[in-house]
């Protein structure tokens, strides 16, 4: 199993077939990962669930137009 390390930084670049993600850990370990568009959608969905955004956005749509 890989050693859990604290995140230092990350960057994302769009490529012809999807995305390239660079993740750097404090202490110097760096990892490049290629990601498909479908995987990126899954990552975004997971992040939205983790921070509770999906529910907030649904609530905002319902409130529009009400005074």
PDB file of N, CA and C in Angstrom:
ATOM      1  N   UNK A   1       0.845  -1.177   0.000  1.00  0.00           N
ATOM      2  CA  UNK A   1       0.000   0.000   0.000  1.00  0.00           C
ATOM      3  C   UNK A   1       0.893   1.243   0.000  1.00  0.00           C
ATOM      4  N   UNK A   2       0.473   2.243  -0.756  1.00  0.00           N
ATOM      5  CA  UNK A   2       1.231   3.485  -0.850  1.00  0.00           C
ATOM      6  C   UNK A   2       1.150   4.260   0.459  1.00  0.00           C
ATOM      7  N   UNK A   3       2.224   4.961   0.764  1.00  0.00           N
ATOM      8  CA  UNK A   3       2.290   5.776   1.974  1.00  0.00           C
ATOM      9  C   UNK A   3       1.457   7.043   1.781  1.00  0.00           C
ATOM     10  N   UNK A   4       0.601   7.357   2.743  1.00  0.00           N
ATOM     11  CA  UNK A   4      -0.219   8.556   2.700  1.00  0.00           C
ATOM     12  C   UNK A   4       0.656   9.763   3.021  1.00  0.00           C
ATOM     13  N   UNK A   5       0.646  10.751   2.117  1.00  0.00           N
ATOM     14  CA  UNK A   5       1.459  11.948   2.284  1.00  0.00           C
ATOM     15  C   UNK A   5       0.579  13.185   2.124  1.00  0.00           C
ATOM     16  N   UNK A   6       0.899  14.263   2.821  1.00  0.00           N
ATOM     17  CA  UNK A   6       0.107  15.485   2.695  1.00  0.00           C
ATOM     18  C   UNK A   6       0.292  16.127   1.315  1.00  0.00           C
ATOM     19  N   UNK A   7      -0.792  16.658   0.769  1.00  0.00           N
ATOM     20  CA  UNK A   7      -0.774  17.323  -0.527  1.00  0.00           C
ATOM     21  C   UNK A   7      -0.041  18.652  -0.432  1.00  0.00           C
ATOM     22  N   UNK A   8       0.854  18.879  -1.385  1.00  0.00           N
ATOM     23  CA  UNK A   8       1.522  20.174  -1.491  1.00  0.00           C
ATOM     24  C   UNK A   8       0.839  21.004  -2.577  1.00  0.00           C
ATOM     25  N   UNK A   9       0.643  20.400  -3.748  1.00  0.00           N
ATOM     26  CA  UNK A   9       0.010  21.126  -4.847  1.00  0.00           C
ATOM     27  C   UNK A   9      -0.513  20.149  -5.894  1.00  0.00           C
ATOM     28  N   UNK A  10      -1.347  20.666  -6.766  1.00  0.00           N
ATOM     29  CA  UNK A  10      -1.792  19.879  -7.907  1.00  0.00           C
ATOM     30  C   UNK A  10      -2.053  20.824  -9.067  1.00  0.00           C
ATOM     31  N   UNK A  11      -1.948  20.295 -10.278  1.00  0.00           N
ATOM     32  CA  UNK A  11      -2.298  21.073 -11.466  1.00  0.00           C
ATOM     33  C   UNK A  11      -2.958  20.151 -12.469  1.00  0.00           C
ATOM     34  N   UNK A  12      -3.763  20.744 -13.310  1.00  0.00           N
ATOM     35  CA  UNK A  12      -4.545  19.986 -14.271  1.00  0.00           C
ATOM     36  C   UNK A  12      -4.352  20.618 -15.640  1.00  0.00           C
ATOM     37  N   UNK A  13      -4.069  19.773 -16.625  1.00  0.00           N
ATOM     38  CA  UNK A  13      -3.916  20.250 -17.999  1.00  0.00           C
ATOM     39  C   UNK A  13      -4.816  19.431 -18.900  1.00  0.00           C
ATOM     40  N   UNK A  14      -5.483  20.101 -19.830  1.00  0.00           N
ATOM     41  CA  UNK A  14      -6.317  19.396 -20.799  1.00  0.00           C
ATOM     42  C   UNK A  14      -5.419  18.822 -21.890  1.00  0.00           C
ATOM     43  N   UNK A  15      -5.701  17.588 -22.304  1.00  0.00           N
ATOM     44  CA  UNK A  15      -4.958  16.926 -23.372  1.00  0.00           C
ATOM     45  C   UNK A  15      -5.931  16.515 -24.475  1.00  0.00           C
ATOM     46  N   UNK A  16      -5.400  15.934 -25.542  1.00  0.00           N
ATOM     47  CA  UNK A  16      -6.261  15.492 -26.644  1.00  0.00           C
ATOM     48  C   UNK A  16      -7.257  14.426 -26.198  1.00  0.00           C
ATOM     49  N   UNK A  17      -6.835  13.532 -25.268  1.00  0.00           N
ATOM     50  CA  UNK A  17      -7.727  12.445 -24.847  1.00  0.00           C
ATOM     51  C   UNK A  17      -8.362  12.651 -23.484  1.00  0.00           C
ATOM     52  N   UNK A  18      -8.222  13.805 -22.893  1.00  0.00           N
ATOM     53  CA  UNK A  18      -8.797  14.023 -21.571  1.00  0.00           C
ATOM     54  C   UNK A  18      -8.010  15.061 -20.800  1.00  0.00           C
ATOM     55  N   UNK A  19      -7.381  14.608 -19.718  1.00  0.00           N
ATOM     56  CA  UNK A  19      -6.646  15.515 -18.831  1.00  0.00           C
ATOM     57  C   UNK A  19      -5.400  14.849 -18.291  1.00  0.00           C
ATOM     58  N   UNK A  20      -4.445  15.663 -17.883  1.00  0.00           N
ATOM     59  CA  UNK A  20      -3.267  15.184 -17.168  1.00  0.00           C
ATOM     60  C   UNK A  20      -3.238  15.897 -15.825  1.00  0.00           C
ATOM     61  N   UNK A  21      -3.192  15.112 -14.767  1.00  0.00           N
ATOM     62  CA  UNK A  21      -3.181  15.633 -13.412  1.00  0.00           C
ATOM     63  C   UNK A  21      -1.798  15.423 -12.809  1.00  0.00           C
ATOM     64  N   UNK A  22      -1.232  16.492 -12.280  1.00  0.00           N
ATOM     65  CA  UNK A  22       0.039  16.426 -11.567  1.00  0.00           C
ATOM     66  C   UNK A  22      -0.251  16.662 -10.097  1.00  0.00           C
ATOM     67  N   UNK A  23       0.148  15.717  -9.257  1.00  0.00           N
ATOM     68  CA  UNK A  23      -0.050  15.818  -7.814  1.00  0.00           C
ATOM     69  C   UNK A  23       1.317  15.770  -7.147  1.00  0.00           C
ATOM     70  N   UNK A  24       1.603  16.751  -6.308  1.00  0.00           N
ATOM     71  CA  UNK A  24       2.865  16.795  -5.577  1.00  0.00           C
ATOM     72  C   UNK A  24       2.591  16.724  -4.083  1.00  0.00           C
ATOM     73  N   UNK A  25       3.371  15.903  -3.409  1.00  0.00           N
ATOM     74  CA  UNK A  25       3.234  15.757  -1.963  1.00  0.00           C
ATOM     75  C   UNK A  25       4.342  16.529  -1.259  1.00  0.00           C
ATOM     76  N   UNK A  26       4.049  16.956  -0.044  1.00  0.00           N
ATOM     77  CA  UNK A  26       5.080  17.573   0.774  1.00  0.00           C
ATOM     78  C   UNK A  26       6.149  16.507   0.995  1.00  0.00           C
ATOM     79  N   UNK A  27       7.382  16.857   0.733  1.00  0.00           N
ATOM     80  CA  UNK A  27       8.459  15.883   0.827  1.00  0.00           C
ATOM     81  C   UNK A  27       8.999  15.504  -0.544  1.00  0.00           C
ATOM     82  N   UNK A  28       8.328  15.966  -1.605  1.00  0.00           N
ATOM     83  CA  UNK A  28       8.900  15.832  -2.924  1.00  0.00           C
ATOM     84  C   UNK A  28       8.349  14.782  -3.860  1.00  0.00           C
ATOM     85  N   UNK A  29       7.525  13.835  -3.405  1.00  0.00           N
ATOM     86  CA  UNK A  29       6.986  12.833  -4.322  1.00  0.00           C
ATOM     87  C   UNK A  29       5.993  13.492  -5.275  1.00  0.00           C
ATOM     88  N   UNK A  30       6.108  13.146  -6.578  1.00  0.00           N
ATOM     89  CA  UNK A  30       5.254  13.711  -7.614  1.00  0.00           C
ATOM     90  C   UNK A  30       4.661  12.583  -8.434  1.00  0.00           C
ATOM     91  N   UNK A  31       3.407  12.751  -8.845  1.00  0.00           N
ATOM     92  CA  UNK A  31       2.714  11.729  -9.606  1.00  0.00           C
ATOM     93  C   UNK A  31       1.940  12.387 -10.741  1.00  0.00           C
ATOM     94  N   UNK A  32       2.151  11.894 -11.967  1.00  0.00           N
ATOM     95  CA  UNK A  32       1.351  12.300 -13.118  1.00  0.00           C
ATOM     96  C   UNK A  32       0.323  11.220 -13.383  1.00  0.00           C
ATOM     97  N   UNK A  33      -0.918  11.621 -13.640  1.00  0.00           N
ATOM     98  CA  UNK A  33      -1.994  10.675 -13.913  1.00  0.00           C
ATOM     99  C   UNK A  33      -2.758  11.174 -15.137  1.00  0.00           C
ATOM    100  N   UNK A  34      -3.038  10.273 -16.081  1.00  0.00           N
ATOM    101  CA  UNK A  34      -3.897  10.658 -17.197  1.00  0.00           C
ATOM    102  C   UNK A  34      -5.327  10.296 -16.842  1.00  0.00           C
ATOM    103  N   UNK A  35      -6.264  11.194 -17.174  1.00  0.00           N
ATOM    104  CA  UNK A  35      -7.655  11.052 -16.772  1.00  0.00           C
ATOM    105  C   UNK A  35      -8.537  11.248 -18.001  1.00  0.00           C
ATOM    106  N   UNK A  36      -9.499  10.360 -18.201  1.00  0.00           N
ATOM    107  CA  UNK A  36     -10.464  10.532 -19.286  1.00  0.00           C
ATOM    108  C   UNK A  36     -11.496  11.581 -18.884  1.00  0.00           C
ATOM    109  N   UNK A  37     -12.247  12.056 -19.852  1.00  0.00           N
ATOM    110  CA  UNK A  37     -13.310  13.028 -19.565  1.00  0.00           C
ATOM    111  C   UNK A  37     -14.345  12.435 -18.620  1.00  0.00           C
ATOM    112  N   UNK A  38     -14.666  11.142 -18.792  1.00  0.00           N
ATOM    113  CA  UNK A  38     -15.630  10.484 -17.911  1.00  0.00           C
ATOM    114  C   UNK A  38     -15.101  10.399 -16.480  1.00  0.00           C
ATOM    115  N   UNK A  39     -13.817  10.101 -16.336  1.00  0.00           N
ATOM    116  CA  UNK A  39     -13.222  10.049 -14.996  1.00  0.00           C
ATOM    117  C   UNK A  39     -13.218  11.428 -14.352  1.00  0.00           C
ATOM    118  N   UNK A  40     -12.974  12.475 -15.162  1.00  0.00           N
ATOM    119  CA  UNK A  40     -12.988  13.837 -14.630  1.00  0.00           C
ATOM    120  C   UNK A  40     -14.390  14.184 -14.129  1.00  0.00           C
ATOM    121  N   UNK A  41     -15.419  13.789 -14.875  1.00  0.00           N
ATOM    122  CA  UNK A  41     -16.786  14.013 -14.419  1.00  0.00           C
ATOM    123  C   UNK A  41     -17.033  13.319 -13.078  1.00  0.00           C
ATOM    124  N   UNK A  42     -16.531  12.094 -12.924  1.00  0.00           N
ATOM    125  CA  UNK A  42     -16.681  11.365 -11.661  1.00  0.00           C
ATOM    126  C   UNK A  42     -15.956  12.071 -10.522  1.00  0.00           C
ATOM    127  N   UNK A  43     -14.765  12.594 -10.804  1.00  0.00           N
ATOM    128  CA  UNK A  43     -13.995  13.324  -9.785  1.00  0.00           C
ATOM    129  C   UNK A  43     -14.770  14.569  -9.351  1.00  0.00           C
ATOM    130  N   UNK A  44     -15.293  15.314 -10.322  1.00  0.00           N
ATOM    131  CA  UNK A  44     -16.056  16.525 -10.012  1.00  0.00           C
ATOM    132  C   UNK A  44     -17.284  16.190  -9.170  1.00  0.00           C
ATOM    133  N   UNK A  45     -18.003  15.139  -9.561  1.00  0.00           N
ATOM    134  CA  UNK A  45     -19.177  14.717  -8.778  1.00  0.00           C
ATOM    135  C   UNK A  45     -18.787  14.367  -7.348  1.00  0.00           C
ATOM    136  N   UNK A  46     -17.685  13.650  -7.185  1.00  0.00           N
ATOM    137  CA  UNK A  46     -17.229  13.261  -5.843  1.00  0.00           C
ATOM    138  C   UNK A  46     -16.858  14.477  -5.011  1.00  0.00           C
ATOM    139  N   UNK A  47     -16.176  15.437  -5.619  1.00  0.00           N
ATOM    140  CA  UNK A  47     -15.799  16.649  -4.898  1.00  0.00           C
ATOM    141  C   UNK A  47     -17.028  17.457  -4.501  1.00  0.00           C
ATOM    142  N   UNK A  48     -17.993  17.560  -5.400  1.00  0.00           N
ATOM    143  CA  UNK A  48     -19.223  18.290  -5.065  1.00  0.00           C
ATOM    144  C   UNK A  48     -19.955  17.631  -3.907  1.00  0.00           C
ATOM    145  N   UNK A  49     -20.011  16.315  -3.906  1.00  0.00           N
ATOM    146  CA  UNK A  49     -20.653  15.615  -2.789  1.00  0.00           C
ATOM    147  C   UNK A  49     -19.889  15.836  -1.490  1.00  0.00           C
ATOM    148  N   UNK A  50     -18.569  15.829  -1.572  1.00  0.00           N
ATOM    149  CA  UNK A  50     -17.737  15.983  -0.378  1.00  0.00           C
ATOM    150  C   UNK A  50     -17.911  17.357   0.270  1.00  0.00           C
ATOM    151  N   UNK A  51     -18.129  18.384  -0.550  1.00  0.00           N
ATOM    152  CA  UNK A  51     -18.271  19.724   0.020  1.00  0.00           C
ATOM    153  C   UNK A  51     -19.724  20.172   0.100  1.00  0.00           C
ATOM    154  N   UNK A  52     -20.639  19.300  -0.285  1.00  0.00           N
ATOM    155  CA  UNK A  52     -22.056  19.600  -0.148  1.00  0.00           C
ATOM    156  C   UNK A  52     -22.594  20.551  -1.186  1.00  0.00           C
ATOM    157  N   UNK A  53     -21.904  20.736  -2.296  1.00  0.00           N
ATOM    158  CA  UNK A  53     -22.322  21.682  -3.317  1.00  0.00           C
ATOM    159  C   UNK A  53     -23.565  21.249  -4.071  1.00  0.00           C
ATOM    160  N   UNK A  54     -23.706  19.971  -4.353  1.00  0.00           N
ATOM    161  CA  UNK A  54     -24.804  19.511  -5.191  1.00  0.00           C
ATOM    162  C   UNK A  54     -26.148  19.920  -4.607  1.00  0.00           C
ATOM    163  N   UNK A  55     -26.323  19.757  -3.312  1.00  0.00           N
ATOM    164  CA  UNK A  55     -27.564  20.128  -2.654  1.00  0.00           C
ATOM    165  C   UNK A  55     -27.801  21.624  -2.667  1.00  0.00           C
ATOM    166  N   UNK A  56     -26.737  22.408  -2.507  1.00  0.00           N
ATOM    167  CA  UNK A  56     -26.872  23.860  -2.525  1.00  0.00           C
ATOM    168  C   UNK A  56     -27.319  24.346  -3.888  1.00  0.00           C
ATOM    169  N   UNK A  57     -26.731  23.786  -4.960  1.00  0.00           N
ATOM    170  CA  UNK A  57     -27.096  24.214  -6.299  1.00  0.00           C
ATOM    171  C   UNK A  57     -28.545  23.884  -6.591  1.00  0.00           C
ATOM    172  N   UNK A  58     -29.005  22.727  -6.169  1.00  0.00           N
ATOM    173  CA  UNK A  58     -30.404  22.362  -6.388  1.00  0.00           C
ATOM    174  C   UNK A  58     -31.314  23.344  -5.657  1.00  0.00           C
ATOM    175  N   UNK A  59     -30.938  23.735  -4.462  1.00  0.00           N
ATOM    176  CA  UNK A  59     -31.720  24.688  -3.694  1.00  0.00           C
ATOM    177  C   UNK A  59     -31.731  26.061  -4.327  1.00  0.00           C
ATOM    178  N   UNK A  60     -30.630  26.482  -4.925  1.00  0.00           N
ATOM    179  CA  UNK A  60     -30.574  27.780  -5.578  1.00  0.00           C
ATOM    180  C   UNK A  60     -31.523  27.836  -6.763  1.00  0.00           C
ATOM    181  N   UNK A  61     -31.591  26.766  -7.539  1.00  0.00           N
ATOM    182  CA  UNK A  61     -32.476  26.734  -8.696  1.00  0.00           C
ATOM    183  C   UNK A  61     -33.931  26.865  -8.263  1.00  0.00           C
ATOM    184  N   UNK A  62     -34.291  26.238  -7.169  1.00  0.00           N
ATOM    185  CA  UNK A  62     -35.664  26.294  -6.687  1.00  0.00           C
ATOM    186  C   UNK A  62     -36.032  27.681  -6.193  1.00  0.00           C
ATOM    187  N   UNK A  63     -35.061  28.433  -5.665  1.00  0.00           N
ATOM    188  CA  UNK A  63     -35.331  29.741  -5.089  1.00  0.00           C
ATOM    189  C   UNK A  63     -35.380  30.845  -6.132  1.00  0.00           C
ATOM    190  N   UNK A  64     -34.876  30.600  -7.339  1.00  0.00           N
ATOM    191  CA  UNK A  64     -34.816  31.657  -8.345  1.00  0.00           C
ATOM    192  C   UNK A  64     -36.224  32.136  -8.672  1.00  0.00           C
ATOM    193  N   UNK A  65     -36.349  33.436  -8.784  1.00  0.00           N
ATOM    194  CA  UNK A  65     -37.631  34.004  -9.161  1.00  0.00           C
ATOM    195  C   UNK A  65     -38.568  34.245  -7.982  1.00  0.00           C
ATOM    196  N   UNK A  66     -38.241  33.806  -6.801  1.00  0.00           N
ATOM    197  CA  UNK A  66     -39.086  34.036  -5.644  1.00  0.00           C
ATOM    198  C   UNK A  66     -38.631  35.287  -4.908  1.00  0.00           C
ATOM    199  N   UNK A  67     -39.584  36.142  -4.522  1.00  0.00           N
ATOM    200  CA  UNK A  67     -39.233  37.363  -3.799  1.00  0.00           C
ATOM    201  C   UNK A  67     -39.964  37.441  -2.511  1.00  0.00           C
TER     202      UNK A  67
END
